[in-house]
Amino acid sequence: MRVSVIGCGYLGAVHAAAMAQLGHDVVGVDMDAVKLAALTRGEAPFFEPGLPELLVEASSTGRLRFTDDISAAKGATVHFIAVGTPQLKGSNAADLQYVDAAIEQLLPHLTAGDVVVGKSTVPVGTAARLAARIAEHGSGAVLAWNPEFLREGFAVKDSLAPDRIVFGLPPEPAGAAIAEAALRGVYAAALAAETPLVITNYSTAELVKVAANAFLATKISFINAMAEIAEVTGADATELADAIGLDGRIGRRFLGAGVGFGGGCLPKDIRGFMARAEELGRGESVAFLKEVDAINLRRRQRVIDHVVDLLDHEPFGKTVAVLGLAFKPHSDDVRDSPALDVAVRLKGLGAEVRATDPQAIENARRQHPQLDYRTSFEETVRGADVVVLVTEWDEYRYLDPEVVGALVSGRNIVDGRNSYDPARWRAAGWTYRGLGRP
Ligand code: UDX
């Protein structure tokens, strides 16, 4: 099938390459010249495991190209909208300007039978509004909503072999039939592999995405709330998570207590959900998300408090080694990253912060040029008074406390991801502080 993908960021670039790999003829459209140049050379414009290989392979088929010219979308049957919906400045709501602009720019190139497919995460009600705009234009194109659940770091796998597919179809049967047929064509390979498919209406499809992310955020903040209780009772939140996670109804995944969630999705999606629920007169239904957000942000402060405590409440001029800057391992994304936030705030307290990350230094430097970034792990920790683990890259998870101990000035460690065995570090003479651990 001929497919266009509007927006080639973390979502669209991977989606475009995956679509080409699955046999479709794909054009990716984006405004960012640097991104386009990289993609056209078959290079990934950001760090995503497996994406460089996928781009090379997909480009070599001749079925994948990238352009800044939206008219290249003309002739495609399916047009994916994969632009960002960041948090609006000074508000919890999502900024829909890129989605609206993508639709407006696409309209003149649509013809009857085309299907515009929303993938961006949007406030519930957006699809109905966009469908009305497309109908008003009179091309005869229809809109479907097809939320994307890919995780950064696993985006290639999640795009080629998703764990579920959701089609949000238009209310009119004729339009729904056109949209469903096109989407079944696009996802033929995944559907043949018996990937579960949920066919529903626009609102449900939009809500599936925010509800899933709200649930995941709540799960993380739940265990972090338990960590706060553990901290005043001597309980251990990681053992608690192991024990409750054994209940099949609860499950151990996303019960990792630590410095909390960040990234381009969970934080802004729960805030956008709260803002939209308020508009709908149902603010109280998701009011708990305010606590979810607050618990999450408190964990960053807890890490900082541990560091300051280990520095005898005199952080000024002391050296702190921060391990990790990305919001999670296997990503170079620093959007709303707890790690970067902790590093910047420690620097604000007067500490000499040295920060490192296997992939995210460049992105972090762009946002916070004032920090001292080191590419070498040894240089980061040498002479440090406190070491702080904030992003649990494998490079940091399997450290030998004796080896690191020989480099630092003070054997003090704050384990912001509860990644280490406290007994092992303490046996090597370290003062160990985890989150929600005695
Ligand atoms: C998330 C959703 O998982 C994905 O389905 C959706 O499409 C986009 O948002 P992503 O932002 O890539 O994906 O990251 P995810 O793996 O969900 O992690 C989010 C954050 O939660 C990270 O900062 C991670 O460190 C944190 N986290 C995760 C915890 O603090 N504890 C956990 O137990 C799990």
CSV table of N, CA, C and O and ligand atoms in Angstrom, one decimal, residues 148-152 209 213 216 220 254-256 260-262 265-266 327-328 417, ligand 1:
chain,number,residue,atom,x,y,z
A,148,GLU,N,-0.7,4.5,19.2
A,148,GLU,CA,0.6,3.8,19.2
A,148,GLU,C,1.1,3.5,20.6
A,148,GLU,O,1.0,4.4,21.4
A,149,PHE,N,1.6,2.3,20.8
A,149,PHE,CA,2.0,2.0,22.2
A,149,PHE,C,3.5,1.8,22.3
A,149,PHE,O,4.0,1.1,23.3
A,150,LEU,N,4.3,2.2,21.3
A,150,LEU,CA,5.7,1.8,21.3
A,150,LEU,C,6.4,2.5,22.5
A,150,LEU,O,6.1,3.6,22.9
A,151,ARG,N,7.4,1.7,23.0
A,151,ARG,CA,8.2,2.2,24.1
A,151,ARG,C,9.6,2.6,23.5
A,151,ARG,O,10.1,1.8,22.6
A,152,GLU,N,10.1,3.7,23.9
A,152,GLU,CA,11.4,4.0,23.4
A,152,GLU,C,12.4,2.9,23.9
A,152,GLU,O,12.2,2.4,25.0
A,209,LYS,N,-5.1,5.0,24.8
A,209,LYS,CA,-3.7,5.4,24.9
A,209,LYS,C,-3.4,6.1,26.3
A,209,LYS,O,-2.5,5.7,27.0
A,213,ASN,N,-1.3,4.8,29.7
A,213,ASN,CA,-0.2,5.5,30.3
A,213,ASN,C,-0.6,6.0,31.7
A,213,ASN,O,0.3,6.0,32.5
A,216,LEU,N,0.0,2.9,33.9
A,216,LEU,CA,1.4,2.6,34.1
A,216,LEU,C,2.0,3.6,35.1
A,216,LEU,O,2.7,3.3,36.0
A,220,ILE,N,3.6,2.9,38.9
A,220,ILE,CA,4.9,3.3,39.4
A,220,ILE,C,4.8,4.2,40.6
A,220,ILE,O,5.5,4.0,41.6
A,254,PHE,N,6.6,-2.8,36.2
A,254,PHE,CA,6.2,-1.4,36.5
A,254,PHE,C,6.0,-1.2,38.0
A,254,PHE,O,5.3,-0.3,38.4
A,255,LEU,N,6.6,-2.1,38.8
A,255,LEU,CA,6.6,-1.8,40.3
A,255,LEU,C,8.0,-1.6,40.7
A,255,LEU,O,8.4,-2.0,41.8
A,256,GLY,N,8.8,-1.0,39.8
A,256,GLY,CA,10.2,-0.6,40.2
A,256,GLY,C,10.2,0.7,41.0
A,256,GLY,O,10.0,1.8,40.4
A,260,GLY,N,11.5,7.5,39.8
A,260,GLY,CA,10.2,7.8,39.2
A,260,GLY,C,10.3,7.8,37.7
A,260,GLY,O,11.3,7.7,37.0
A,261,PHE,N,9.1,8.1,37.1
A,261,PHE,CA,9.0,8.1,35.6
A,261,PHE,C,9.2,9.5,35.0
A,261,PHE,O,9.1,10.5,35.7
A,262,GLY,N,9.7,9.5,33.8
A,262,GLY,CA,9.9,10.7,33.0
A,262,GLY,C,9.6,10.4,31.6
A,262,GLY,O,8.9,9.4,31.2
A,265,CYS,N,6.2,10.9,27.3
A,265,CYS,CA,4.8,10.4,27.3
A,265,CYS,C,4.2,10.4,28.7
A,265,CYS,O,3.2,11.2,28.9
A,266,LEU,N,4.6,9.6,29.6
A,266,LEU,CA,3.9,9.4,30.9
A,266,LEU,C,3.6,10.7,31.5
A,266,LEU,O,2.4,11.0,31.9
A,327,PHE,N,15.9,9.6,30.3
A,327,PHE,CA,14.8,9.3,31.3
A,327,PHE,C,14.7,7.8,31.6
A,327,PHE,O,14.1,7.4,32.6
A,328,LYS,N,15.4,7.0,30.8
A,328,LYS,CA,15.5,5.6,31.0
A,328,LYS,C,16.6,5.0,30.2
A,328,LYS,O,17.0,5.6,29.2
A,417,ARG,N,17.6,3.9,41.5
A,417,ARG,CA,16.8,2.9,40.8
A,417,ARG,C,16.8,1.6,41.6
A,417,ARG,O,16.3,0.6,41.0
B,1,UDX,C1,5.6,4.7,27.6
B,1,UDX,C2,4.6,3.5,27.5
B,1,UDX,O1,5.2,2.4,28.1
B,1,UDX,C3,4.4,3.2,26.0
B,1,UDX,O2,3.5,2.1,25.9
B,1,UDX,C4,3.8,4.4,25.4
B,1,UDX,O3,3.6,4.2,24.0
B,1,UDX,C5,4.7,5.6,25.6
B,1,UDX,O4,5.0,5.8,27.0
B,1,UDX,P1,8.2,5.1,27.3
B,1,UDX,O5,7.9,6.6,27.6
B,1,UDX,O6,9.1,4.8,26.2
B,1,UDX,O7,6.8,4.4,27.0
B,1,UDX,O8,8.8,4.5,28.7
B,1,UDX,P2,8.5,3.3,29.7
B,1,UDX,O9,9.3,2.2,29.4
B,1,UDX,O10,7.0,3.2,29.8
B,1,UDX,O11,9.1,4.0,31.0
B,1,UDX,C6,8.5,5.3,31.5
B,1,UDX,C7,9.3,5.8,32.7
B,1,UDX,O12,8.9,5.0,33.8
B,1,UDX,C8,10.8,5.7,32.7
B,1,UDX,O13,11.3,6.9,33.2
B,1,UDX,C9,11.1,4.6,33.6
B,1,UDX,O14,12.4,4.7,34.2
B,1,UDX,C10,10.0,4.6,34.6
B,1,UDX,N1,9.8,3.4,35.3
B,1,UDX,C11,9.3,2.3,34.6
B,1,UDX,C12,9.9,3.3,36.7
B,1,UDX,O15,10.2,4.3,37.3
B,1,UDX,N2,9.6,2.1,37.3
B,1,UDX,C13,9.2,1.0,36.7
B,1,UDX,O16,9.0,0.0,37.3
B,1,UDX,C14,9.1,1.1,35.3
